[in-house]
Amino acid sequence: MNFFARFIFIAFFTVSLSFVSCRKAEAARTELVFGTVCTVNAFDDGTTELYNSLFERLHSMDEKFSTSKSNSEIEKINAAAGKSAVEISDEVLFVLKIALSFAEITNGAFDPTVGPLVKLWGINTEYARVPEQWEIDNALKLVDWSRVKIEENKVFLPVEGMRLDLGGIVKGYAADVLAFMVKEAGVKCAVIDLGGNIYVAGKKKDRSLWRVGVKNPQNPEHSTAITLSLPENSVVTSGVYERFFIKNNIRYHHIINPKTGYPVDNGLTSVTIVSKSSTACDALSTSLFILGMEKGFALLKQLERQNFPTAGITVKEKTADSTDGMGMWLFGSGAVNDDGFENPVKLTAAGLPFVEKAEGMADCFNALYIDSENYMYSTEDLKKCYGMS
Ligand code: ADP
Ligand code: MG
């Protein structure tokens, strides 16, 4: 992805969003975090102090979750694979457990241990290439979310070469953290855009709906497939156009099918998820892209049924952790523990983000699929949000 082109697109996008919403007191801030362009616009309430704290938090999450920084917590776990367990922060543990819950409910289509395949393909790096089949076969043997061992705050990958990669969920989690922070700070409305992982928070001054464009996968830098008019929500898209390379006229992109070891090739070009949890949106956009349309829509229905609230047990009370680290573990909303970790994401008993219905929506989760012929398929609620492109 051309950085400059992307920057211009996002700058334009942000400016146009600000144009249709509150009057701006100070410029929005844009920085490079998570290897992508991240912009926050808190409009009238956007102070330097606020932007400093938001971006400090973003950079701290990047430091913990990065797979390209050797001293990140994720890379420490990866380096110790097959050797020893690594003690990690509550925050990384929290996100890892959510990722594992998504792995469970998607039957491993979403798999946070996909790291060996991600590394092998090297999409978006200077060593990107089509691997030999034997290399893919070897990497496939190292991909299995059910082998991740968690004991208290220690994580162990039992086989050398196994690698965690939370790239399919961490920007969503970070957007939820930022949305929580801007609300705590009393900000009335904000747009959080972490490399296209969007959260539109609060209400615009004129009370009109937010308008969020979904890129046209055929021409992502210059046109939108559709514009969604929405109340507060997160909007997250996974697409073949985000990070990819082309060899012999074949496009190899960054979302890998953990069963085959190859980039997903099912005729879809993008999947957009809309819900009030960006963590869920991010994990689900990647998951539904891999699962394809039929299984994806079925999964959304299943999630609606699982989406019951839980008691407000805080992170501080570690008793909430189950012994096997999976399934029944509960956290309250916005809890702060001794390390100052604030967790804004409420979880269901299944360890998945609890998602409130957005105003005027009948369902918690909505999806928009675009296929290679640019046909669009979406849940009923979302059709009501279609505006002019
Ligand atoms: P983006 O990061 O571009 O917003 P996604 O949220 O769809 O897009 O995440 C893609 C990233 O997720 C990849 O770059 C990789 O780090 C990771 N990933 C790739 N395949 C899988 C998979 N099957 N399960 C979980 N994560 C994956
Ligand atoms: Mg994702």
Short mmCIF file of N, CA, C and O and ligand atoms in Angstrom, two decimals, residues 110 167-169 197 236 238 281-286, ligand 2:
data_model
loop_
_atom_site.label_atom_id
_atom_site.label_comp_id
_atom_site.label_asym_id
_atom_site.label_seq_id
_atom_site.Cartn_x
_atom_site.Cartn_y
_atom_site.Cartn_z
N PHE A 110 -10.51 -18.17 12.01
CA PHE A 110 -9.72 -17.11 12.63
C PHE A 110 -8.77 -17.82 13.59
O PHE A 110 -9.20 -18.55 14.47
N GLY A 167 -2.70 -9.50 14.65
CA GLY A 167 -2.95 -8.44 13.66
C GLY A 167 -4.40 -8.38 13.17
O GLY A 167 -4.85 -7.36 12.69
N GLY A 168 -5.12 -9.48 13.33
CA GLY A 168 -6.51 -9.51 12.86
C GLY A 168 -7.50 -8.97 13.87
O GLY A 168 -8.71 -8.92 13.58
N ILE A 169 -7.02 -8.56 15.04
CA ILE A 169 -7.96 -8.11 16.09
C ILE A 169 -7.48 -6.87 16.84
O ILE A 169 -8.28 -6.12 17.40
N ASN A 197 -9.84 1.01 10.24
CA ASN A 197 -10.63 0.39 11.31
C ASN A 197 -11.31 1.57 12.05
O ASN A 197 -10.68 2.28 12.81
N VAL A 236 -15.62 -1.86 10.31
CA VAL A 236 -14.29 -2.43 10.03
C VAL A 236 -14.36 -3.31 8.78
O VAL A 236 -15.25 -4.14 8.64
N SER A 238 -12.26 -5.92 6.08
CA SER A 238 -11.11 -6.73 5.66
C SER A 238 -11.23 -6.93 4.17
O SER A 238 -12.30 -7.34 3.69
N CYS A 281 -15.86 -6.34 15.65
CA CYS A 281 -15.86 -6.02 14.21
C CYS A 281 -14.58 -6.50 13.53
O CYS A 281 -14.62 -7.09 12.45
N ASP A 282 -13.44 -6.24 14.19
CA ASP A 282 -12.16 -6.58 13.57
C ASP A 282 -12.00 -8.09 13.45
O ASP A 282 -11.71 -8.63 12.37
N ALA A 283 -12.24 -8.79 14.56
CA ALA A 283 -12.10 -10.25 14.51
C ALA A 283 -13.09 -10.84 13.50
O ALA A 283 -12.77 -11.76 12.75
N LEU A 284 -14.30 -10.28 13.48
CA LEU A 284 -15.32 -10.83 12.58
C LEU A 284 -15.09 -10.50 11.12
O LEU A 284 -15.41 -11.30 10.25
N SER A 285 -14.53 -9.32 10.83
CA SER A 285 -14.32 -9.01 9.41
C SER A 285 -13.30 -9.98 8.84
O SER A 285 -13.47 -10.51 7.74
N THR A 286 -12.26 -10.26 9.62
CA THR A 286 -11.26 -11.24 9.17
C THR A 286 -11.89 -12.63 9.10
O THR A 286 -11.74 -13.36 8.10
MG MG B 2 -9.62 -8.01 11.41
#
